[in-house]
PDB file of C-alpha atoms in Angstrom:
ATOM      1  CA  GLU A   1     -30.785-202.675 -61.514  1.00 60.00           C
ATOM      2  CA  THR A   2     -32.160-200.588 -64.502  1.00 72.00           C
ATOM      3  CA  GLY A   3     -32.648-202.537 -67.789  1.00 88.00           C
ATOM      4  CA  VAL A   4     -32.053-201.228 -71.227  1.00 93.00           C
ATOM      5  CA  THR A   5     -34.247-198.310 -72.225  1.00 94.00           C
ATOM      6  CA  GLN A   6     -34.744-196.755 -75.612  1.00 96.00           C
ATOM      7  CA  SER A   7     -36.143-193.343 -76.687  1.00 96.00           C
ATOM      8  CA  PRO A   8     -38.438-192.634 -78.400  1.00 96.00           C
ATOM      9  CA  THR A   9     -40.908-195.320 -78.580  1.00 95.00           C
ATOM     10  CA  HIS A  10     -42.543-194.404 -81.866  1.00 96.00           C
ATOM     11  CA  LEU A  11     -41.305-191.973 -84.487  1.00 96.00           C
ATOM     12  CA  ILE A  12     -42.665-190.886 -88.090  1.00 98.00           C
ATOM     13  CA  LYS A  13     -40.447-189.412 -90.552  1.00 97.00           C
ATOM     14  CA  THR A  14     -40.607-188.848 -94.424  1.00 97.00           C
ATOM     15  CA  ARG A  15     -38.391-190.120 -97.036  1.00 97.00           C
ATOM     16  CA  GLY A  16     -34.957-188.242 -97.134  1.00 97.00           C
ATOM     17  CA  GLN A  17     -35.260-186.948 -93.578  1.00 98.00           C
ATOM     18  CA  GLN A  18     -32.710-188.130 -91.050  1.00 98.00           C
ATOM     19  CA  VAL A  19     -33.337-189.702 -87.532  1.00 98.00           C
ATOM     20  CA  THR A  20     -31.487-190.406 -84.165  1.00 98.00           C
ATOM     21  CA  LEU A  21     -32.496-193.130 -81.677  1.00 98.00           C
ATOM     22  CA  ARG A  22     -31.315-193.321 -78.344  1.00 98.00           C
ATOM     23  CA  CYS A  23     -30.334-195.985 -75.990  1.00 97.00           C
ATOM     24  CA  SER A  24     -29.234-196.348 -72.439  1.00 95.00           C
ATOM     25  CA  SER A  25     -27.415-199.536 -71.713  1.00 92.00           C
ATOM     26  CA  GLN A  26     -27.975-201.533 -68.482  1.00 88.00           C
ATOM     27  CA  SER A  27     -25.954-200.644 -65.487  1.00 85.00           C
ATOM     28  CA  GLY A  28     -22.214-202.124 -65.860  1.00 83.00           C
ATOM     29  CA  HIS A  29     -22.583-203.034 -69.686  1.00 88.00           C
ATOM     30  CA  ASN A  30     -20.170-201.340 -71.822  1.00 88.00           C
ATOM     31  CA  THR A  31     -20.983-202.947 -75.172  1.00 89.00           C
ATOM     32  CA  VAL A  32     -24.132-201.785 -77.150  1.00 92.00           C
ATOM     33  CA  SER A  33     -25.435-203.492 -80.336  1.00 93.00           C
ATOM     34  CA  TRP A  34     -28.292-202.387 -82.739  1.00 96.00           C
ATOM     35  CA  TYR A  35     -30.606-204.409 -84.599  1.00 96.00           C
ATOM     36  CA  GLN A  36     -33.086-203.775 -87.052  1.00 97.00           C
ATOM     37  CA  GLN A  37     -36.457-205.807 -87.070  1.00 95.00           C
ATOM     38  CA  ALA A  38     -38.562-205.410 -90.161  1.00 94.00           C
ATOM     39  CA  LEU A  39     -42.300-206.485 -89.764  1.00 91.00           C
ATOM     40  CA  GLY A  40     -42.642-210.275 -89.681  1.00 87.00           C
ATOM     41  CA  GLN A  41     -38.919-210.736 -89.430  1.00 90.00           C
ATOM     42  CA  GLY A  42     -36.280-211.588 -87.130  1.00 92.00           C
ATOM     43  CA  PRO A  43     -34.008-208.890 -85.991  1.00 95.00           C
ATOM     44  CA  GLN A  44     -30.832-208.134 -88.084  1.00 95.00           C
ATOM     45  CA  PHE A  45     -27.509-206.819 -86.686  1.00 93.00           C
ATOM     46  CA  ILE A  46     -26.648-203.209 -87.582  1.00 95.00           C
ATOM     47  CA  PHE A  47     -23.300-202.602 -85.644  1.00 93.00           C
ATOM     48  CA  GLN A  48     -21.877-202.744 -82.124  1.00 91.00           C
ATOM     49  CA  TYR A  49     -19.942-200.293 -79.931  1.00 91.00           C
ATOM     50  CA  TYR A  50     -17.546-201.012 -77.221  1.00 87.00           C
ATOM     51  CA  ARG A  51     -15.959-198.169 -75.244  1.00 86.00           C
ATOM     52  CA  GLU A  52     -17.171-195.555 -77.537  1.00 90.00           C
ATOM     53  CA  GLU A  53     -15.690-197.125 -81.007  1.00 90.00           C
ATOM     54  CA  GLU A  54     -17.498-199.105 -83.382  1.00 90.00           C
ATOM     55  CA  ASN A  55     -16.461-202.690 -82.979  1.00 84.00           C
ATOM     56  CA  GLY A  56     -18.326-204.533 -85.396  1.00 85.00           C
ATOM     57  CA  ARG A  57     -20.812-204.141 -88.276  1.00 88.00           C
ATOM     58  CA  GLY A  58     -23.581-205.901 -90.339  1.00 89.00           C
ATOM     59  CA  ASN A  59     -24.618-205.733 -93.705  1.00 90.00           C
ATOM     60  CA  PHE A  60     -25.997-202.133 -93.574  1.00 95.00           C
ATOM     61  CA  PRO A  61     -24.987-199.138 -95.805  1.00 96.00           C
ATOM     62  CA  PRO A  62     -22.986-196.073 -94.237  1.00 96.00           C
ATOM     63  CA  ARG A  63     -25.981-194.005 -94.143  1.00 97.00           C
ATOM     64  CA  PHE A  64     -26.392-196.076 -90.607  1.00 97.00           C
ATOM     65  CA  SER A  65     -24.144-194.579 -88.169  1.00 96.00           C
ATOM     66  CA  GLY A  66     -23.815-194.443 -84.500  1.00 96.00           C
ATOM     67  CA  LEU A  67     -22.167-192.995 -81.295  1.00 96.00           C
ATOM     68  CA  GLN A  68     -21.356-194.306 -78.152  1.00 95.00           C
ATOM     69  CA  PHE A  69     -20.773-191.888 -75.014  1.00 94.00           C
ATOM     70  CA  PRO A  70     -18.697-192.264 -71.991  1.00 93.00           C
ATOM     71  CA  ASN A  71     -21.500-193.416 -69.933  1.00 90.00           C
ATOM     72  CA  TYR A  72     -22.120-196.295 -72.652  1.00 91.00           C
ATOM     73  CA  SER A  73     -25.371-194.928 -73.714  1.00 94.00           C
ATOM     74  CA  SER A  74     -25.612-194.996 -77.604  1.00 96.00           C
ATOM     75  CA  GLU A  75     -27.300-193.500 -80.645  1.00 97.00           C
ATOM     76  CA  LEU A  76     -28.042-194.809 -83.910  1.00 98.00           C
ATOM     77  CA  ASN A  77     -28.266-192.356 -86.939  1.00 98.00           C
ATOM     78  CA  VAL A  78     -29.922-193.125 -90.091  1.00 98.00           C
ATOM     79  CA  ASN A  79     -29.574-190.476 -92.954  1.00 97.00           C
ATOM     80  CA  ALA A  80     -31.589-190.256 -96.243  1.00 97.00           C
ATOM     81  CA  LEU A  81     -34.479-192.318 -94.782  1.00 98.00           C
ATOM     82  CA  GLU A  82     -35.965-194.594 -97.124  1.00 97.00           C
ATOM     83  CA  LEU A  83     -39.460-196.399 -97.017  1.00 97.00           C
ATOM     84  CA  ASP A  84     -37.875-199.754 -96.262  1.00 96.00           C
ATOM     85  CA  ASP A  85     -36.047-198.163 -93.239  1.00 98.00           C
ATOM     86  CA  SER A  86     -39.552-198.635 -91.384  1.00 98.00           C
ATOM     87  CA  ALA A  87     -38.995-201.289 -88.847  1.00 97.00           C
ATOM     88  CA  LEU A  88     -38.504-201.813 -84.956  1.00 95.00           C
ATOM     89  CA  TYR A  89     -34.877-200.706 -83.975  1.00 97.00           C
ATOM     90  CA  LEU A  90     -33.567-202.846 -81.078  1.00 96.00           C
ATOM     91  CA  CYS A  91     -30.685-202.016 -78.809  1.00 96.00           C
ATOM     92  CA  ALA A  92     -29.222-204.608 -76.586  1.00 94.00           C
ATOM     93  CA  SER A  93     -26.240-204.343 -74.237  1.00 91.00           C
ATOM     94  CA  ARG A  94     -23.894-206.625 -72.419  1.00 87.00           C
ATOM     95  CA  GLU A  95     -20.783-206.629 -70.565  1.00 83.00           C
ATOM     96  CA  GLY A  96     -17.393-207.015 -72.465  1.00 74.00           C
ATOM     97  CA  LEU A  97     -16.894-207.568 -76.076  1.00 69.00           C
ATOM     98  CA  ALA A  98     -18.777-210.057 -78.143  1.00 55.00           C
ATOM     99  CA  GLY A  99     -18.465-213.377 -76.384  1.00 55.00           C
ATOM    100  CA  LEU A 100     -19.989-216.501 -77.934  1.00 49.00           C
ATOM    101  CA  GLY A 101     -22.106-217.409 -74.960  1.00 54.00           C
ATOM    102  CA  ASN A 102     -22.604-213.788 -73.700  1.00 67.00           C
ATOM    103  CA  GLU A 103     -26.036-212.846 -73.176  1.00 79.00           C
ATOM    104  CA  GLN A 104     -27.363-209.598 -74.704  1.00 85.00           C
ATOM    105  CA  PHE A 105     -30.158-207.856 -72.910  1.00 89.00           C
ATOM    106  CA  PHE A 106     -32.642-206.121 -75.187  1.00 92.00           C
ATOM    107  CA  GLY A 107     -34.516-202.919 -74.817  1.00 93.00           C
ATOM    108  CA  PRO A 108     -38.300-202.527 -75.796  1.00 92.00           C
ATOM    109  CA  GLY A 109     -37.446-200.948 -79.262  1.00 94.00           C
ATOM    110  CA  THR A 110     -38.127-197.733 -81.282  1.00 96.00           C
ATOM    111  CA  ARG A 111     -40.927-198.103 -83.816  1.00 96.00           C
ATOM    112  CA  LEU A 112     -39.884-196.100 -86.978  1.00 98.00           C
ATOM    113  CA  THR A 113     -42.153-195.340 -89.734  1.00 97.00           C
ATOM    114  CA  VAL A 114     -41.140-193.658 -92.847  1.00 97.00           C
ATOM    115  CA  LEU A 115     -43.722-192.037 -95.147  1.00 97.00           C
TER     116      LEU A 115
ATOM    117  CA  GLY B   1     -23.585-217.572 -94.744  1.00 81.00           C
ATOM    118  CA  ASP B   2     -25.024-218.561 -91.538  1.00 85.00           C
ATOM    119  CA  SER B   3     -28.505-218.694 -91.090  1.00 91.00           C
ATOM    120  CA  VAL B   4     -31.521-219.995 -89.081  1.00 95.00           C
ATOM    121  CA  THR B   5     -34.794-221.480 -90.370  1.00 96.00           C
ATOM    122  CA  GLN B   6     -37.795-221.795 -88.001  1.00 95.00           C
ATOM    123  CA  MET B   7     -41.161-223.264 -88.702  1.00 88.00           C
ATOM    124  CA  GLU B   8     -43.597-220.657 -89.803  1.00 85.00           C
ATOM    125  CA  GLY B   9     -46.626-219.733 -87.726  1.00 85.00           C
ATOM    126  CA  PRO B  10     -48.901-218.538 -86.305  1.00 94.00           C
ATOM    127  CA  VAL B  11     -49.250-221.675 -83.929  1.00 96.00           C
ATOM    128  CA  THR B  12     -52.446-221.880 -82.093  1.00 97.00           C
ATOM    129  CA  LEU B  13     -52.940-224.336 -78.977  1.00 97.00           C
ATOM    130  CA  SER B  14     -54.938-224.850 -76.466  1.00 97.00           C
ATOM    131  CA  GLU B  15     -53.954-224.428 -72.906  1.00 97.00           C
ATOM    132  CA  GLU B  16     -51.935-227.664 -71.428  1.00 96.00           C
ATOM    133  CA  ALA B  17     -51.019-228.829 -75.021  1.00 97.00           C
ATOM    134  CA  PHE B  18     -47.640-229.884 -75.942  1.00 97.00           C
ATOM    135  CA  LEU B  19     -45.533-227.411 -77.838  1.00 97.00           C
ATOM    136  CA  THR B  20     -42.736-227.947 -80.337  1.00 97.00           C
ATOM    137  CA  ILE B  21     -41.264-225.019 -82.629  1.00 97.00           C
ATOM    138  CA  ASN B  22     -38.653-226.440 -85.020  1.00 97.00           C
ATOM    139  CA  CYS B  23     -35.430-224.454 -85.730  1.00 97.00           C
ATOM    140  CA  THR B  24     -32.467-225.488 -87.949  1.00 97.00           C
ATOM    141  CA  TYR B  25     -29.533-223.890 -88.642  1.00 95.00           C
ATOM    142  CA  THR B  26     -26.600-223.596 -90.883  1.00 93.00           C
ATOM    143  CA  ALA B  27     -23.219-222.217 -89.650  1.00 88.00           C
ATOM    144  CA  THR B  28     -19.670-222.589 -89.928  1.00 80.00           C
ATOM    145  CA  GLY B  29     -17.951-223.965 -86.738  1.00 78.00           C
ATOM    146  CA  TYR B  30     -19.917-224.557 -83.390  1.00 81.00           C
ATOM    147  CA  PRO B  31     -21.998-221.644 -82.738  1.00 86.00           C
ATOM    148  CA  SER B  32     -23.984-220.998 -79.320  1.00 88.00           C
ATOM    149  CA  LEU B  33     -27.694-221.352 -79.879  1.00 92.00           C
ATOM    150  CA  PHE B  34     -30.458-219.275 -78.383  1.00 93.00           C
ATOM    151  CA  TRP B  35     -34.227-219.092 -77.908  1.00 96.00           C
ATOM    152  CA  TYR B  36     -35.597-215.538 -77.309  1.00 96.00           C
ATOM    153  CA  VAL B  37     -39.252-214.675 -76.673  1.00 96.00           C
ATOM    154  CA  GLN B  38     -41.064-211.254 -77.400  1.00 93.00           C
ATOM    155  CA  TYR B  39     -44.057-210.445 -75.530  1.00 91.00           C
ATOM    156  CA  PRO B  40     -46.453-207.801 -77.044  1.00 85.00           C
ATOM    157  CA  GLY B  41     -45.010-204.367 -77.035  1.00 79.00           C
ATOM    158  CA  GLU B  42     -41.632-205.537 -75.267  1.00 82.00           C
ATOM    159  CA  GLY B  43     -38.141-206.141 -76.492  1.00 85.00           C
ATOM    160  CA  LEU B  44     -36.658-209.882 -76.771  1.00 91.00           C
ATOM    161  CA  GLN B  45     -35.833-211.768 -73.550  1.00 92.00           C
ATOM    162  CA  LEU B  46     -33.576-214.594 -73.604  1.00 92.00           C
ATOM    163  CA  LEU B  47     -35.576-217.852 -72.748  1.00 96.00           C
ATOM    164  CA  LEU B  48     -32.610-220.414 -72.952  1.00 95.00           C
ATOM    165  CA  LYS B  49     -29.502-221.225 -74.554  1.00 92.00           C
ATOM    166  CA  ALA B  50     -27.066-224.058 -75.297  1.00 92.00           C
ATOM    167  CA  THR B  51     -23.278-223.393 -76.036  1.00 87.00           C
ATOM    168  CA  LYS B  52     -22.169-226.781 -77.243  1.00 88.00           C
ATOM    169  CA  ALA B  53     -23.418-229.885 -78.980  1.00 91.00           C
ATOM    170  CA  ASP B  54     -25.721-232.112 -76.862  1.00 94.00           C
ATOM    171  CA  ASP B  55     -26.453-229.380 -74.199  1.00 94.00           C
ATOM    172  CA  LYS B  56     -29.853-228.933 -73.235  1.00 97.00           C
ATOM    173  CA  GLY B  57     -31.007-225.353 -72.329  1.00 96.00           C
ATOM    174  CA  SER B  58     -34.139-225.057 -70.143  1.00 97.00           C
ATOM    175  CA  ASN B  59     -36.165-222.374 -68.417  1.00 96.00           C
ATOM    176  CA  LYS B  60     -39.881-221.945 -67.210  1.00 95.00           C
ATOM    177  CA  GLY B  61     -40.712-225.426 -68.737  1.00 97.00           C
ATOM    178  CA  PHE B  62     -39.311-224.963 -71.938  1.00 98.00           C
ATOM    179  CA  GLU B  63     -36.384-227.160 -73.118  1.00 98.00           C
ATOM    180  CA  ALA B  64     -34.216-227.244 -76.189  1.00 98.00           C
ATOM    181  CA  THR B  65     -31.388-229.502 -76.965  1.00 97.00           C
ATOM    182  CA  TYR B  66     -28.187-228.675 -79.169  1.00 96.00           C
ATOM    183  CA  ARG B  67     -28.249-231.471 -81.839  1.00 96.00           C
ATOM    184  CA  LYS B  68     -25.168-231.036 -84.055  1.00 93.00           C
ATOM    185  CA  GLU B  69     -25.928-234.098 -86.075  1.00 94.00           C
ATOM    186  CA  THR B  70     -29.277-232.727 -87.250  1.00 95.00           C
ATOM    187  CA  THR B  71     -28.112-229.083 -87.041  1.00 95.00           C
ATOM    188  CA  SER B  72     -31.225-228.402 -85.212  1.00 97.00           C
ATOM    189  CA  PHE B  73     -32.435-226.540 -81.582  1.00 97.00           C
ATOM    190  CA  HIS B  74     -36.277-227.388 -81.421  1.00 98.00           C
ATOM    191  CA  LEU B  75     -37.975-225.789 -78.541  1.00 98.00           C
ATOM    192  CA  GLU B  76     -40.356-227.738 -76.460  1.00 98.00           C
ATOM    193  CA  LYS B  77     -42.801-227.320 -73.629  1.00 98.00           C
ATOM    194  CA  GLY B  78     -44.899-230.078 -72.230  1.00 97.00           C
ATOM    195  CA  SER B  79     -47.893-228.018 -71.075  1.00 96.00           C
ATOM    196  CA  VAL B  80     -48.553-224.577 -72.430  1.00 97.00           C
ATOM    197  CA  GLN B  81     -50.290-221.657 -70.559  1.00 97.00           C
ATOM    198  CA  VAL B  82     -52.248-218.547 -71.990  1.00 96.00           C
ATOM    199  CA  SER B  83     -49.363-216.415 -70.567  1.00 95.00           C
ATOM    200  CA  ASP B  84     -46.858-218.136 -72.991  1.00 97.00           C
ATOM    201  CA  SER B  85     -48.619-216.473 -75.970  1.00 96.00           C
ATOM    202  CA  ALA B  86     -45.594-214.666 -77.604  1.00 96.00           C
ATOM    203  CA  VAL B  87     -43.346-214.554 -80.619  1.00 96.00           C
ATOM    204  CA  TYR B  88     -40.390-216.931 -80.277  1.00 97.00           C
ATOM    205  CA  PHE B  89     -37.247-216.470 -82.045  1.00 97.00           C
ATOM    206  CA  CYS B  90     -34.254-219.062 -82.515  1.00 97.00           C
ATOM    207  CA  ALA B  91     -30.842-217.364 -82.866  1.00 94.00           C
ATOM    208  CA  LEU B  92     -27.328-218.516 -83.302  1.00 90.00           C
ATOM    209  CA  SER B  93     -24.125-216.426 -82.612  1.00 84.00           C
ATOM    210  CA  ASP B  94     -22.033-215.349 -85.517  1.00 71.00           C
ATOM    211  CA  MET B  95     -18.937-217.394 -85.829  1.00 61.00           C
ATOM    212  CA  ASN B  96     -17.728-215.568 -88.907  1.00 60.00           C
ATOM    213  CA  TYR B  97     -14.646-213.888 -88.390  1.00 57.00           C
ATOM    214  CA  GLY B  98     -15.454-209.928 -89.128  1.00 59.00           C
ATOM    215  CA  GLY B  99     -17.471-207.372 -88.234  1.00 55.00           C
ATOM    216  CA  SER B 100     -20.461-209.230 -86.917  1.00 59.00           C
ATOM    217  CA  GLN B 101     -18.713-211.867 -85.022  1.00 63.00           C
ATOM    218  CA  GLY B 102     -20.460-212.776 -81.736  1.00 66.00           C
ATOM    219  CA  ASN B 103     -23.859-211.168 -82.498  1.00 83.00           C
ATOM    220  CA  LEU B 104     -26.833-212.915 -83.245  1.00 89.00           C
ATOM    221  CA  ILE B 105     -28.375-214.112 -86.193  1.00 90.00           C
ATOM    222  CA  PHE B 106     -32.272-214.811 -85.713  1.00 94.00           C
ATOM    223  CA  GLY B 107     -34.863-216.802 -87.482  1.00 95.00           C
ATOM    224  CA  LYS B 108     -38.141-215.136 -88.486  1.00 95.00           C
ATOM    225  CA  GLY B 109     -39.895-215.789 -85.586  1.00 96.00           C
ATOM    226  CA  THR B 110     -42.801-218.087 -84.728  1.00 96.00           C
ATOM    227  CA  LYS B 111     -46.190-216.379 -83.252  1.00 96.00           C
ATOM    228  CA  LEU B 112     -47.625-218.602 -80.484  1.00 97.00           C
ATOM    229  CA  SER B 113     -51.202-218.062 -79.315  1.00 96.00           C
ATOM    230  CA  VAL B 114     -52.729-220.209 -76.366  1.00 97.00           C
ATOM    231  CA  LYS B 115     -56.334-220.128 -75.900  1.00 96.00           C
ATOM    232  CA  PRO B 116     -57.918-221.024 -72.717  1.00 95.00           C
TER     233      PRO B 116
END
């Protein structure tokens, strides 16, 4: 069974640029959530996709957007990058919609640095 | 809003010492509670969970009990090993109706270093 994978591992961008991060969910998982983990902080929920539609969103501006594909892989897009967007971006997958005890399986993350 | 507060680190212990990492939460309703561990260069791994009051989650020698009366979920291990060195995150499931429901609210994490 293949776990959650993310690409790229590291990325450096400059302010104002746009970035796309990718995530392949674990086999059999149709729900993907994205989290932002700033240095020294816990992860914060960005949004969730279920069967190719955004199904939930945290407190992040619209310049954070995403996609989910028929194979349940997902992309996170960030436009007009700001210095504060520098963080580790984590993708998590699970089977089914948000359940109160459902385990989410996390990928290793993409480290984004904005200069 | 819902939140999680963990003891600040770093925590440095000698091998075989007793570990406690404190976690308290504020939440509406009755969330599920989790401990995740993050090893260097890796993603988060679920360590243990509890879904209702008085439940005890346990895994790999770690334990935590869901205490509704004190809104706590402290992580304990009787004898730590060097391999336990990692960052530990306490989390709860977001109970609020709306876009983030069911996803996780994390504490800031506690870095544990275990020396031989």
